[in-house]
Structure formats: structure tokens, C-alpha cells
Amino acid sequence: MGAALTRYRVIAWIVGVVLILLVVVGMPLKYAFDNPVVVETVGPAHGFLYMIYLVAAFDLSRRADWPLKRMLLVMLAGTVPFVSFYAERRVTAWLDRPVTRTPEPVAS
Amino acid sequence: MPTPGDAKPSRPRGSYDTVSETAAVPGTLDAMRWLWTPAWIARHVAMVVLVVGFLGLGWWQISRAAAGNSLSWGYAVEWPIFAGFVVYVWWREVRLARRNAEGAAEPAADPADAPTVEPPPAATIGARPAVRRPVRVARVPVDGVPGDDTDLAAYNDYLSWLNANPGARPGDYPG
């Protein structure tokens, strides 16, 4: 669970940053200043990164036994600028409970 | 656990389903009927709509790419992959539901045998313990306290004495 959550958080953060880069920087550059270089490079890259995000979210949802609806919501949240960060925090709050490691007597 | 005098058949909580009711032969259409509930029809329809939509978007990008928009080649590759992912998620969902249904249909012999730490949400697992991941439990040894070992040895002696004298009470222990 811990490793799957970490994978999800890393790729969620990357996808979120790239998406904001695309929407906040790339699109104004392309449509207002007629300079499509950012959109051309970051656009397709975001698509492939989002695929990794989907796989990580799917993997995490299976391990956490989420219902289908929650899994789809988390996947969709990755497509909305800024919301993806909120989703990542929500998911982390759901899953990242501190593991209570109570000492256990071991007869060795 | 059902009491012996219980008239009602015991059933895993919250997992009453038609799958375990109908004695349909596996592999027949009758056995697949549970895929034809309204919730499942909605999922099938959503899957088909998404796949057709994604493939349509891919085709649109191909036509744009053919018209000279080189950026569209990337998207033309991505949309069919997303469509394939939708099919994959749909198939995994069907398989998971089928597994849970099978587990509910033939309850596990002993609940203590279920090799999981977390209780399954809807249906029981059972029937297929082989597909579950092995559970790794973090064991934190107690810090070595001097004197522990003699206590432990004495307790083990006591236990073996109890085991050797089944009818004895703890007060009879001579040690």
C-alpha cells in the first residue's frame, strides 16, 4: 500500500504540474501570442504522463479496495487543473494512516 | 456463526446476490445473468460510449494529422490507448465481481483460514486464497530486557506441564 500510494502521489504531482504548465502557460502563449511551442512539446507529453497516472490510480484503487465510482472520480480529477492536487491530498488522507507498530513479544 | 437451532441458512453479511441463488451451470448464459442488472448495464453502456468516443477522437486526430497538423500524431496514438484502458478497467471490474460472487457462492470452510488482514468489503473471499498476495506483517521485536529469557523459560515449562497433564488445574502446578 505504501509504495503504491507513493507512486500515485509522485505521478499525480507531475501530471498536475504539467497540466498547469499546459493551461496557464502554454495555452495563453499559443492563442494570445501565437507561439505554440509549449503546447506542442508539453501537450503530447502530458497525454502519456496521464496514462501513467491512470495506471497508478488503478493500481492503488485495487490495493485499497475502492469502489469503482471512487476510482473513476480520482482518475477524472487528474484531468482538471488544480483539482488534481486536491485529489492527491484527499487520497493521501484516506490511505496514509500512520501504521501503529506496537511492539510484539517475539519468542526467538 | 449460526447457532445449531437456527432455521435460517447462514449467509455472508451484505452479500446476498442472485448468483448464489441460481444454480446455473458455469459458462452458460444463465451464469452470466448477473451481468445484466441495471447497474451493470450502465457500466457496459458507459464502457461502449467511452470506447467509441475515444476512438472517434483518435480518428479525428488522425484526420487532423493527415491534414498537416503534426502535433496531432501524438494525440492520434494516445486516444486509442485510452480506449483500450477503458476496456481493461471494465474487464477487470467484471472479473473482480465474478470472483467475489464465486467466493460468496461457496463460502470458505473456515473464516480463520482467510489469509487476509483487512476484511473484504462486500463479499467474502475464500475459494481462491492462491490469488491473494502474501501478507507481510511488520514485527517489531521488544527491546531485549534482561530477565526476560528466564521468565519465558519458566512460562514455557508451565505450559508444557499443563499440556502433559490435561486434567490439571493451574493451581496444581508444582513448579
XYZ file of N, CA and C in Angstrom:
849
model
N 0.832 -1.203 0.000
C 0.000 0.000 0.000
C 0.864 1.250 0.000
N 1.888 1.248 0.852
C 2.712 2.442 0.964
C 3.405 2.789 -0.335
N 3.980 1.768 -0.980
C 4.697 2.029 -2.228
C 3.731 2.446 -3.325
N 2.564 1.813 -3.387
C 1.587 2.186 -4.413
C 1.116 3.620 -4.209
N 0.928 3.987 -2.947
C 0.498 5.359 -2.662
C 1.583 6.345 -3.065
N 2.832 5.995 -2.789
C 3.920 6.895 -3.173
C 4.000 7.039 -4.687
N 3.876 5.924 -5.405
C 3.882 6.010 -6.873
C 2.774 6.917 -7.355
N 1.569 6.725 -6.782
C 0.436 7.550 -7.202
C 0.705 9.023 -6.919
N 1.240 9.310 -5.727
C 1.436 10.719 -5.361
C 2.464 11.373 -6.275
N 3.533 10.649 -6.582
C 4.575 11.227 -7.434
C 4.007 11.548 -8.811
N 3.327 10.576 -9.413
C 2.841 10.807 -10.779
C 1.698 11.819 -10.766
N 0.909 11.852 -9.680
C -0.166 12.842 -9.599
C 0.416 14.251 -9.546
N 1.482 14.398 -8.801
C 2.111 15.713 -8.707
C 2.684 16.129 -10.058
N 3.368 15.189 -10.726
C 3.958 15.520 -12.026
C 2.865 15.908 -13.017
N 1.809 15.081 -13.081
C 0.739 15.369 -14.036
C 0.075 16.703 -13.709
N -0.107 16.977 -12.404
C -0.726 18.242 -12.028
C 0.104 19.432 -12.465
N 1.405 19.343 -12.248
C 2.283 20.459 -12.617
C 2.294 20.630 -14.135
N 2.391 19.526 -14.867
C 2.453 19.621 -16.329
C 1.146 20.179 -16.884
N 0.038 19.755 -16.266
C -1.260 20.246 -16.736
C -1.384 21.750 -16.519
N -0.936 22.215 -15.362
C -0.997 23.658 -15.097
C -0.078 24.403 -16.057
N 1.095 23.822 -16.285
C 2.015 24.419 -17.256
C 1.336 24.561 -18.617
N 0.607 23.509 -18.976
C -0.050 23.500 -20.281
C -1.154 24.550 -20.357
N -1.944 24.645 -19.288
C -3.129 25.506 -19.333
C -2.761 26.952 -19.036
N -1.879 27.151 -18.061
C -1.596 28.517 -17.609
C -0.541 29.185 -18.484
N 0.408 28.391 -18.962
C 1.477 28.991 -19.762
C 1.283 28.699 -21.251
N 1.077 27.421 -21.572
C 1.071 27.030 -22.977
C -0.078 27.607 -23.775
N -1.288 27.521 -23.209
C -2.445 27.964 -23.986
C -2.474 29.465 -24.215
N -2.203 30.314 -23.196
C -2.111 31.740 -23.488
C -1.036 32.057 -24.519
N 0.096 31.353 -24.441
C 1.160 31.602 -25.417
C 0.677 31.272 -26.826
N -0.062 30.173 -26.940
C -0.461 29.745 -28.276
C -1.562 30.641 -28.841
N -2.598 30.890 -28.005
C -3.775 31.549 -28.555
C -3.695 33.066 -28.465
N -2.916 33.606 -27.506
C -2.825 35.057 -27.404
C -1.580 35.587 -28.113
N -0.502 34.817 -27.998
C 0.756 35.325 -28.563
C 1.217 34.526 -29.769
N 0.399 33.545 -30.161
C 0.667 32.819 -31.408
C 2.023 32.115 -31.368
N 2.322 31.588 -30.177
C 3.588 30.870 -30.044
C 3.294 29.484 -29.492
N 3.117 28.517 -30.360
C 2.612 27.210 -29.896
C 3.689 26.258 -29.400
N 4.874 26.749 -29.106
C 5.966 25.806 -28.827
C 5.724 25.011 -27.546
N 5.174 25.694 -26.518
C 4.945 24.981 -25.264
C 3.878 23.918 -25.441
N 2.789 24.287 -26.104
C 1.701 23.328 -26.309
C 2.186 22.150 -27.135
N 2.999 22.416 -28.114
C 3.452 21.331 -28.985
C 4.315 20.328 -28.243
N 5.129 20.831 -27.330
C 6.025 19.898 -26.644
C 5.355 19.265 -25.424
N 4.663 20.100 -24.635
C 4.129 19.604 -23.370
C 2.826 18.832 -23.590
N 2.069 19.194 -24.635
C 0.763 18.581 -24.848
C 0.797 17.062 -24.963
N 1.478 16.518 -25.952
C 1.516 15.066 -26.063
C 2.201 14.408 -24.877
N 3.210 15.086 -24.310
C 3.881 14.517 -23.137
C 2.890 14.362 -21.996
N 2.010 15.364 -21.842
C 1.016 15.258 -20.781
C 0.105 14.059 -20.992
N -0.218 13.786 -22.258
C -1.071 12.629 -22.528
C -0.438 11.340 -22.039
N 0.834 11.168 -22.330
C 1.493 9.927 -21.914
C 1.689 9.883 -20.399
N 1.983 11.034 -19.799
C 2.105 11.056 -18.339
C 0.775 10.723 -17.692
N -0.303 11.208 -18.308
C -1.618 10.920 -17.748
C -1.926 9.427 -17.809
N -1.408 8.754 -18.838
C -1.568 7.293 -18.882
C -0.914 6.650 -17.670
N 0.280 7.093 -17.337
C 0.953 6.534 -16.159
C 0.137 6.832 -14.910
N -0.434 8.048 -14.870
C -1.287 8.413 -13.740
C -2.467 7.455 -13.629
N -3.086 7.155 -14.774
C -4.231 6.240 -14.755
C -3.829 4.874 -14.214
N -2.706 4.384 -14.687
C -2.263 3.060 -14.232
C -1.991 3.081 -12.735
N -1.317 4.149 -12.266
C -1.012 4.226 -10.833
C -2.295 4.322 -10.017
N -3.257 5.126 -10.498
C -4.511 5.262 -9.753
C -5.271 3.943 -9.746
N -5.241 3.245 -10.858
C -5.929 1.946 -10.932
C -5.291 0.956 -9.965
N -3.986 0.914 -9.985
C -3.263 0.005 -9.091
C -3.593 0.308 -7.639
N -3.563 1.592 -7.294
C -3.836 1.988 -5.914
C -5.266 1.633 -5.524
N -6.200 1.874 -6.433
C -7.600 1.622 -6.087
C -7.849 0.133 -5.878
N -7.153 -0.705 -6.642
C -7.307 -2.140 -6.437
C -6.745 -2.564 -5.092
N -5.578 -2.014 -4.753
C -4.981 -2.413 -3.487
C -5.799 -1.932 -2.312
N -6.420 -0.747 -2.451
C -7.183 -0.184 -1.346
C -8.628 -0.652 -1.362
N -8.997 -1.473 -2.347
C -10.373 -1.984 -2.453
C -11.395 -0.869 -2.560
N -11.071 0.121 -3.377
C -12.033 1.193 -3.577
C -13.197 0.721 -4.437
N -14.360 1.320 -4.248
C -15.435 1.081 -5.213
C -15.109 1.750 -6.545
N -15.779 1.256 -7.577
C -15.476 1.738 -8.939
C -15.660 3.245 -9.050
N -16.700 3.747 -8.374
C -17.016 5.172 -8.527
C -15.882 6.049 -8.009
N -15.349 5.657 -6.851
C -14.262 6.458 -6.301
C -13.027 6.400 -7.195
N -12.771 5.218 -7.738
C -11.614 5.097 -8.616
C -11.768 6.014 -9.832
N -12.979 6.010 -10.428
C -13.175 6.829 -11.619
C -13.081 8.310 -11.274
N -13.588 8.688 -10.081
C -13.503 10.100 -9.690
C -12.047 10.528 -9.539
N -11.256 9.662 -8.911
C -9.845 10.013 -8.734
C -9.166 10.129 -10.099
N -9.506 9.211 -11.010
C -8.904 9.278 -12.346
C -9.303 10.561 -13.063
N -10.599 10.919 -12.952
C -11.072 12.131 -13.629
C -10.441 13.378 -13.022
N -10.233 13.332 -11.695
C -9.681 14.518 -11.032
C -8.316 14.880 -11.605
N -7.612 13.891 -12.137
C -6.307 14.187 -12.699
C -6.355 15.006 -13.972
N -7.557 15.151 -14.557
C -7.649 15.905 -15.812
C -8.000 17.366 -15.579
N -8.348 17.727 -14.340
C -8.799 19.095 -14.068
C -7.638 19.855 -13.442
N -7.270 20.993 -14.021
C -6.166 21.766 -13.435
C -6.478 22.158 -12.004
N -5.490 22.110 -11.164
C -5.542 22.450 -9.744
C -6.321 21.438 -8.917
N -7.410 20.879 -9.470
C -8.178 19.897 -8.697
C -7.343 18.647 -8.445
N -6.410 18.369 -9.356
C -5.613 17.156 -9.197
C -4.817 17.190 -7.894
N -4.364 18.389 -7.501
C -3.616 18.474 -6.242
C -4.522 18.197 -5.058
N -5.737 18.741 -5.135
C -6.703 18.489 -4.062
C -7.012 16.995 -3.973
N -7.185 16.362 -5.139
C -7.492 14.935 -5.139
C -6.351 14.140 -4.525
N -5.133 14.542 -4.864
C -3.987 13.816 -4.320
C -3.957 13.924 -2.794
N -4.298 15.103 -2.285
C -4.296 15.255 -0.827
C -5.412 14.443 -0.193
N -6.566 14.433 -0.843
C -7.676 13.633 -0.302
C -7.309 12.166 -0.257
N -6.745 11.669 -1.363
C -6.371 10.255 -1.427
C -5.350 9.931 -0.347
N -4.396 10.821 -0.178
C -3.374 10.580 0.839
C -3.996 10.556 2.229
N -4.931 11.468 2.457
C -5.581 11.481 3.766
C -6.376 10.207 3.999
N -6.957 9.675 2.939
C -7.708 8.423 3.081
C -6.800 7.274 3.486
N -5.666 7.215 2.823
C -4.886 5.988 2.885
C -3.686 6.061 3.801
N -3.181 7.247 4.052
C -1.896 7.336 4.725
C -2.086 7.418 6.226
N -2.800 6.448 6.762
C -2.901 6.409 8.215
C -1.555 5.965 8.779
N -1.157 6.539 9.871
C 0.104 6.081 10.464
C -0.043 4.640 10.928
N 0.919 3.853 10.536
C 0.879 2.444 10.900
C 1.307 2.303 12.354
N 0.441 1.721 13.146
C 0.793 1.537 14.555
C 1.646 0.284 14.665
N 2.890 0.520 15.018
C 3.807 -0.611 15.156
C 3.975 -0.905 16.632
N 3.015 -1.575 17.186
C 3.117 -1.918 18.598
C 4.129 -3.038 18.764
N 4.969 -2.911 19.757
C 5.937 -3.980 19.985
C 5.228 -5.295 20.271
N 5.736 -6.323 19.644
C 5.112 -7.630 19.775
C 6.145 -8.584 20.356
N 5.825 -9.250 21.442
C 6.810 -10.150 22.017
C 7.136 -11.272 21.045
N 8.393 -11.410 20.756
C 8.829 -12.429 19.825
C 9.633 -13.457 20.597
N 9.131 -14.652 20.627
C 9.881 -15.727 21.271
C 10.857 -16.294 20.266
N 12.106 -15.973 20.451
C 13.089 -16.435 19.477
C 14.105 -17.332 20.166
N -21.416 -16.812 13.367
C -21.638 -18.254 13.458
C -23.106 -18.546 13.701
N -23.737 -19.394 12.940
C -25.136 -19.730 13.191
C -25.237 -20.721 14.334
N -26.227 -20.516 15.167
C -26.446 -21.483 16.229
C -27.063 -22.734 15.640
N -26.894 -23.879 16.291
C -27.397 -25.124 15.703
C -28.899 -25.102 15.467
N -29.636 -24.411 16.328
C -31.083 -24.412 16.165
C -31.562 -23.369 15.176
N -30.667 -22.669 14.555
C -31.063 -21.591 13.644
C -31.727 -22.170 12.415
N -32.915 -21.674 12.137
C -33.638 -22.226 10.987
C -33.156 -21.598 9.687
N -32.784 -20.320 9.759
C -32.402 -19.633 8.519
C -31.004 -20.059 8.086
N -30.804 -20.225 6.832
C -29.450 -20.556 6.369
C -28.542 -19.361 6.562
N -27.313 -19.645 6.957
C -26.377 -18.553 7.180
C -25.859 -18.039 5.848
N -25.550 -16.762 5.851
C -25.149 -16.129 4.609
C -24.129 -15.066 4.948
N -23.114 -14.888 4.137
C -22.175 -13.784 4.418
C -22.930 -12.473 4.430
N -22.618 -11.650 5.409
C -23.388 -10.410 5.561
C -23.233 -9.520 4.318
N -24.359 -8.939 3.947
C -24.343 -7.940 2.894
C -24.000 -8.448 1.516
N -23.972 -9.741 1.353
C -23.571 -10.232 0.039
C -24.657 -11.113 -0.555
N -25.894 -10.824 -0.201
C -26.969 -11.605 -0.792
C -27.046 -11.268 -2.267
N -26.930 -12.245 -3.089
C -26.959 -11.961 -4.516
C -27.649 -13.107 -5.231
N -28.013 -12.833 -6.433
C -28.704 -13.858 -7.205
C -27.746 -14.910 -7.707
N -26.454 -14.593 -7.673
C -25.503 -15.557 -8.219
C -25.526 -16.837 -7.416
N -25.545 -16.667 -6.085
C -25.520 -17.870 -5.268
C -26.885 -18.535 -5.226
N -27.927 -17.800 -5.617
C -29.262 -18.375 -5.624
C -29.433 -19.338 -6.798
N -29.101 -18.865 -7.972
C -29.357 -19.664 -9.161
C -28.260 -20.696 -9.313
N -28.685 -21.912 -9.483
C -27.713 -22.982 -9.678
C -27.389 -23.095 -11.152
N -26.923 -22.008 -11.720
C -26.636 -22.013 -13.150
C -25.296 -22.681 -13.417
N -25.243 -23.345 -14.530
C -24.004 -24.010 -14.905
C -22.996 -22.955 -15.335
N -21.794 -22.984 -14.810
C -20.802 -22.003 -15.241
C -20.534 -22.106 -16.730
N -20.349 -20.957 -17.336
C -20.083 -20.944 -18.763
C -21.325 -20.820 -19.607
N -22.489 -20.862 -18.984
C -23.709 -20.681 -19.758
C -24.200 -19.251 -19.621
N -25.140 -18.891 -20.455
C -25.706 -17.552 -20.386
C -26.414 -17.343 -19.067
N -26.991 -18.420 -18.526
C -27.666 -18.304 -17.243
C -26.704 -17.848 -16.165
N -25.477 -18.361 -16.229
C -24.487 -17.989 -15.225
C -24.020 -16.560 -15.409
N -24.241 -16.001 -16.590
C -23.811 -14.633 -16.848
C -24.916 -13.628 -16.570
N -26.053 -14.079 -16.039
C -27.193 -13.180 -15.916
C -26.909 -12.029 -14.970
N -26.024 -12.226 -14.009
C -25.749 -11.158 -13.048
C -25.081 -9.969 -13.714
N -24.574 -10.154 -14.933
C -24.019 -9.013 -15.680
C -25.119 -8.188 -16.334
N -26.360 -8.559 -16.131
C -27.455 -7.873 -16.802
C -28.370 -7.176 -15.797
N -27.810 -6.730 -14.706
C -28.564 -5.899 -13.772
C -28.440 -4.446 -14.218
N -29.343 -3.570 -13.767
C -29.258 -2.165 -14.211
C -27.897 -1.522 -13.955
N -27.310 -1.791 -12.801
C -26.001 -1.183 -12.521
C -24.957 -1.654 -13.522
N -25.022 -2.933 -13.852
C -24.024 -3.448 -14.782
C -24.298 -2.981 -16.194
N -25.586 -2.869 -16.561
C -25.897 -2.357 -17.904
C -25.363 -0.938 -18.046
N -25.515 -0.151 -16.953
C -24.979 1.217 -17.005
C -23.476 1.189 -17.245
N -22.789 0.252 -16.590
C -21.333 0.183 -16.797
C -20.991 -0.251 -18.210
N -21.751 -1.230 -18.730
C -21.465 -1.658 -20.102
C -21.673 -0.498 -21.077
N -22.799 0.215 -20.872
C -23.088 1.332 -21.777
C -22.002 2.392 -21.665
N -21.599 2.702 -20.422
C -20.546 3.709 -20.243
C -19.263 3.267 -20.929
N -18.952 1.985 -20.807
C -17.732 1.483 -21.448
C -17.819 1.657 -22.956
N -18.959 1.248 -23.542
C -19.076 1.333 -25.003
C -19.025 2.788 -25.453
N -19.743 3.670 -24.708
C -19.758 5.079 -25.100
C -18.348 5.671 -25.040
N -17.639 5.366 -23.958
C -16.285 5.913 -23.818
C -15.362 5.378 -24.911
N -15.460 4.075 -25.175
C -14.558 3.499 -26.176
C -14.855 4.102 -27.549
N -16.146 4.167 -27.900
C -16.478 4.730 -29.208
C -16.055 6.197 -29.276
N -16.300 6.924 -28.165
C -15.915 8.326 -28.161
C -14.412 8.516 -28.303
N -13.645 7.709 -27.557
C -12.190 7.845 -27.608
C -11.660 7.465 -28.988
N -12.225 6.388 -29.562
C -11.768 6.005 -30.896
C -12.139 7.073 -31.918
N -13.338 7.684 -31.709
C -13.723 8.768 -32.608
C -12.768 9.943 -32.507
N -12.392 10.277 -31.255
C -11.425 11.363 -31.073
C -10.092 11.009 -31.719
N -9.704 9.738 -31.584
C -8.464 9.319 -32.233
C -8.546 9.458 -33.743
N -9.700 9.073 -34.293
C -9.869 9.198 -35.741
C -9.830 10.653 -36.179
N -10.449 11.502 -35.331
C -10.440 12.936 -35.631
C -9.004 13.470 -35.640
N -8.202 13.024 -34.668
C -6.808 13.477 -34.629
C -6.021 12.935 -35.824
N -6.370 11.708 -36.238
C -5.676 11.165 -37.418
C -5.982 12.021 -38.645
N -7.259 12.405 -38.755
C -7.612 13.218 -39.927
C -6.948 14.591 -39.857
N -6.849 15.127 -38.624
C -6.142 16.405 -38.477
C -4.663 16.251 -38.801
N -4.086 15.117 -38.353
C -2.673 14.894 -38.639
C -2.449 14.751 -40.139
N -3.378 14.051 -40.772
C -3.249 13.871 -42.224
C -3.375 15.201 -42.944
N -4.122 16.141 -42.318
C -4.286 17.449 -42.950
C -3.065 18.330 -42.730
N -2.078 17.840 -41.990
C -0.863 18.615 -41.872
C -0.542 19.098 -40.488
N -1.401 18.752 -39.494
C -1.136 19.185 -38.129
C -0.255 18.128 -37.458
N 1.044 18.381 -37.433
C 1.961 17.332 -36.961
C 1.768 17.047 -35.484
N 1.267 18.023 -34.718
C 1.038 17.814 -33.293
C 0.019 16.705 -33.051
N -0.873 16.507 -34.008
C -1.959 15.563 -33.812
C -1.518 14.113 -33.847
N -0.330 13.839 -34.367
C 0.103 12.435 -34.395
C 0.197 11.872 -32.990
N 0.723 12.676 -32.073
C 0.831 12.212 -30.696
C -0.525 11.873 -30.121
N -1.490 12.789 -30.310
C -2.830 12.548 -29.774
C -3.502 11.385 -30.488
N -3.204 11.220 -31.776
C -3.793 10.113 -32.516
C -3.346 8.778 -31.934
N -2.146 8.730 -31.370
C -1.688 7.497 -30.729
C -2.330 7.347 -29.357
N -2.491 8.486 -28.646
C -2.923 8.399 -27.254
C -4.377 7.975 -27.102
N -5.253 8.508 -27.966
C -6.681 8.219 -27.770
C -7.007 6.731 -27.846
N -6.478 5.987 -28.831
C -6.775 4.539 -28.827
C -6.254 3.833 -27.581
N -5.134 4.323 -27.029
C -4.623 3.689 -25.804
C -5.603 3.923 -24.660
N -6.141 5.141 -24.582
C -7.140 5.406 -23.542
C -8.364 4.519 -23.737
N -8.758 4.336 -24.987
C -9.902 3.454 -25.252
C -9.596 2.041 -24.763
N -8.390 1.573 -25.046
C -8.010 0.249 -24.574
C -8.004 0.173 -23.055
N -7.605 1.266 -22.414
C -7.583 1.268 -20.949
C -8.991 1.159 -20.380
N -9.952 1.817 -21.043
C -11.340 1.712 -20.591
C -11.798 0.255 -20.643
N -11.488 -0.416 -21.747
C -11.870 -1.825 -21.862
C -11.205 -2.644 -20.767
N -9.947 -2.325 -20.514
C -9.204 -3.071 -19.493
C -9.853 -2.916 -18.116
N -10.179 -1.662 -17.742
C -10.801 -1.432 -16.440
C -12.144 -2.145 -16.367
N -12.902 -2.083 -17.451
C -14.204 -2.768 -17.480
C -14.020 -4.264 -17.263
N -13.061 -4.833 -17.942
C -12.839 -6.273 -17.832
C -12.378 -6.657 -16.434
N -11.495 -5.858 -15.859
C -11.045 -6.149 -14.504
C -12.210 -6.078 -13.528
N -13.104 -5.102 -13.751
C -14.254 -4.955 -12.863
C -15.158 -6.184 -12.950
N -15.384 -6.672 -14.180
C -16.201 -7.863 -14.361
C -15.552 -9.043 -13.653
N -14.245 -9.169 -13.825
C -13.547 -10.320 -13.254
C -13.577 -10.274 -11.737
N -13.388 -9.050 -11.196
C -13.412 -8.909 -9.740
C -14.787 -9.276 -9.189
N -15.831 -8.789 -9.846
C -17.182 -9.079 -9.371
C -17.464 -10.575 -9.468
N -16.973 -11.200 -10.523
C -17.204 -12.629 -10.683
C -16.489 -13.415 -9.583
N -15.285 -12.980 -9.271
C -14.543 -13.651 -8.213
C -15.255 -13.516 -6.877
N -15.712 -12.298 -6.583
C -16.420 -12.102 -5.326
C -17.686 -12.941 -5.285
N -18.367 -13.022 -6.437
C -19.597 -13.808 -6.477
C -19.283 -15.277 -6.237
N -18.222 -15.768 -6.841
C -17.856 -17.165 -6.633
C -17.503 -17.410 -5.177
N -16.808 -16.445 -4.579
C -16.460 -16.599 -3.169
C -17.690 -16.626 -2.291
N -18.727 -15.832 -2.684
C -19.952 -15.825 -1.888
C -20.762 -17.091 -2.117
N -20.654 -17.631 -3.328
C -21.447 -18.814 -3.647
C -20.969 -20.020 -2.847
N -19.679 -20.175 -2.732
C -19.152 -21.270 -1.924
C -18.346 -20.676 -0.773
N -18.991 -20.534 0.382
C -18.315 -19.865 1.486
C -17.083 -20.632 1.920
N -16.143 -19.889 2.458
C -14.904 -20.520 2.892
C -15.187 -21.490 4.025
N -14.402 -22.558 4.079
C -14.627 -23.588 5.082
C -14.440 -23.027 6.480
N -13.384 -22.278 6.659
C -13.086 -21.724 7.970
C -12.713 -20.264 7.793
N -13.446 -19.355 8.408
C -13.102 -17.942 8.226
C -11.703 -17.627 8.716
N -11.208 -18.406 9.671
C -9.869 -18.126 10.174
C -8.806 -18.448 9.142
N -9.202 -19.236 8.132
C -8.238 -19.590 7.103
C -8.028 -18.492 6.091
N -8.947 -17.530 6.052
C -8.821 -16.474 5.056
C -7.523 -15.723 5.273
N -6.653 -15.715 4.275
C -5.303 -15.188 4.504
C -5.207 -13.688 4.335
N -6.163 -12.959 4.854
C -6.100 -11.507 4.699
C -6.102 -10.860 6.064
N -5.574 -9.660 6.085
C -5.591 -8.892 7.318
C -6.841 -8.036 7.360
N -7.092 -7.314 6.257
C -8.271 -6.466 6.212
C -9.465 -7.313 5.793
N -10.614 -7.118 6.426
C -11.790 -7.849 5.968
C -12.223 -7.343 4.614
N -12.635 -8.232 3.714
C -13.083 -7.799 2.399
C -14.353 -6.980 2.530
N -14.547 -6.002 1.642
C -15.644 -5.057 1.827
C -17.023 -5.659 1.625
N -17.276 -6.233 0.484
C -18.646 -6.635 0.182
C -18.839 -8.136 0.381
N -18.114 -8.883 -0.382
C -18.313 -10.318 -0.340
C -17.132 -10.982 0.345
N -17.325 -12.198 0.727
C -16.213 -12.926 1.304
C -15.243 -13.314 0.213
N -14.034 -13.597 0.613
C -13.072 -14.034 -0.397
C -13.164 -15.545 -0.476
N -12.299 -16.201 0.205
C -12.376 -17.654 0.210
C -12.242 -18.219 -1.173
N -12.285 -19.492 -1.285
C -12.332 -20.218 -2.546
C -11.056 -20.050 -3.358
N -10.450 -18.888 -3.306
C -9.249 -18.685 -4.107
C -8.178 -17.997 -3.280
N -7.708 -18.624 -2.266
C -6.667 -17.935 -1.498
C -5.367 -17.814 -2.277
N -5.241 -18.595 -3.349
C -3.964 -18.602 -4.044
C -3.692 -17.292 -4.754
N -4.746 -16.561 -5.120
C -4.519 -15.348 -5.891
C -4.225 -14.153 -4.996
N -4.425 -14.299 -3.690
C -4.151 -13.165 -2.818
C -2.647 -13.009 -2.634
N -2.279 -11.762 -2.399
C -0.869 -11.532 -2.126
C -0.523 -12.052 -0.738
N 0.680 -12.524 -0.557
C 1.074 -12.910 0.797
C 1.100 -11.698 1.699
N 0.664 -11.893 2.896
C 0.590 -10.785 3.844
C 1.913 -10.692 4.586
N 2.494 -9.534 4.543
C 3.721 -9.330 5.294
C 3.405 -8.491 6.510
N 3.695 -8.991 7.645
C 3.408 -8.283 8.889
C 4.722 -7.779 9.462
N 4.718 -6.493 9.754
C 5.925 -5.918 10.348
C 5.969 -6.314 11.820
N 6.973 -7.052 12.190
C 7.093 -7.463 13.577
C 8.214 -6.662 14.205
N 7.879 -5.971 15.230
C 8.875 -5.175 15.931
C 9.247 -5.930 17.190
N 10.451 -6.439 17.262
C 10.829 -7.167 18.474
C 10.948 -6.227 19.657
N 10.578 -6.735 20.795
C 10.722 -5.951 22.020
C 12.210 -5.785 22.306
N 12.539 -4.629 22.831
C 13.924 -4.426 23.197
C 14.307 -5.441 24.261
N 15.481 -6.002 24.081
C 15.898 -7.065 24.983
C 15.991 -6.590 26.424
N 15.129 -7.106 27.270
C 15.177 -6.761 28.681
C 15.826 -7.940 29.411
N 16.862 -7.719 30.178
C 17.463 -8.841 30.904
C 16.462 -9.431 31.877
N 16.451 -10.731 31.977
C 15.488 -11.382 32.846
C 14.309 -11.941 32.080
N 14.129 -11.471 30.830
C 13.024 -11.949 30.017
C 13.137 -13.437 29.730
N 14.351 -13.879 29.456
C 14.517 -15.243 28.992
C 14.178 -16.259 30.092
N 14.551 -15.955 31.302
C 14.232 -16.906 32.377
C 12.730 -16.947 32.599
N 12.078 -15.784 32.548
C 10.619 -15.764 32.683
C 9.970 -16.581 31.587
N 10.480 -16.381 30.395
C 9.897 -17.090 29.259
C 10.096 -18.593 29.410
N 11.292 -18.985 29.840
C 11.565 -20.410 30.009
C 10.646 -20.999 31.073
N 10.453 -20.250 32.160
C 9.583 -20.749 33.226
C 8.154 -20.896 32.721
N 7.722 -19.904 31.941
C 6.360 -19.955 31.418
C 6.210 -21.127 30.465
N 7.236 -21.361 29.644
C 7.173 -22.481 28.706
C 7.139 -23.814 29.469
N 7.897 -23.903 30.552
C 7.838 -25.105 31.379
C 6.428 -25.320 31.906
N 5.844 -24.224 32.363
C 4.486 -24.292 32.906
C 3.512 -24.773 31.831
N 3.663 -24.214 30.632
C 2.752 -24.599 29.538
C 2.928 -26.073 29.192
N 4.171 -26.526 29.116
C 4.378 -27.926 28.758
C 3.864 -28.845 29.864
N 3.935 -28.382 31.118
C 3.367 -29.173 32.211
C 1.841 -29.258 32.050
N 1.225 -28.109 31.730
C -0.225 -28.106 31.505
C -0.588 -29.058 30.373
N 0.259 -29.051 29.352
C -0.026 -29.892 28.187
C 0.122 -31.368 28.566
N 1.082 -31.677 29.404
C 1.315 -33.060 29.784
C 0.250 -33.559 30.771
N -0.390 -32.649 31.468
C -1.422 -33.037 32.437
C -2.734 -32.358 32.055
N -3.466 -32.971 31.147
C -4.641 -32.264 30.592
C -5.696 -31.953 31.651
N -5.842 -32.798 32.644
C -6.906 -32.574 33.602
C -6.527 -31.631 34.728
N -5.274 -31.216 34.770
C -4.802 -30.448 35.915
C -5.279 -29.007 35.852
N -5.444 -28.455 37.052
C -5.768 -27.031 37.132
C -4.485 -26.231 37.348
N -4.494 -24.958 37.034
C -3.267 -24.165 37.193
C -2.740 -24.187 38.624
N -3.646 -24.308 39.586
C -3.192 -24.307 40.970
C -2.405 -25.542 41.341
N -2.543 -26.619 40.533
C -1.836 -27.857 40.838
C -0.375 -27.824 40.404
N 0.015 -26.781 39.723
C 1.379 -26.730 39.165
C 2.410 -26.781 40.283
N 3.287 -27.757 40.245
C 4.237 -27.874 41.353
C 5.402 -26.897 41.253
N 5.667 -26.404 40.077
C 6.888 -25.634 39.863
C 6.963 -24.316 40.603
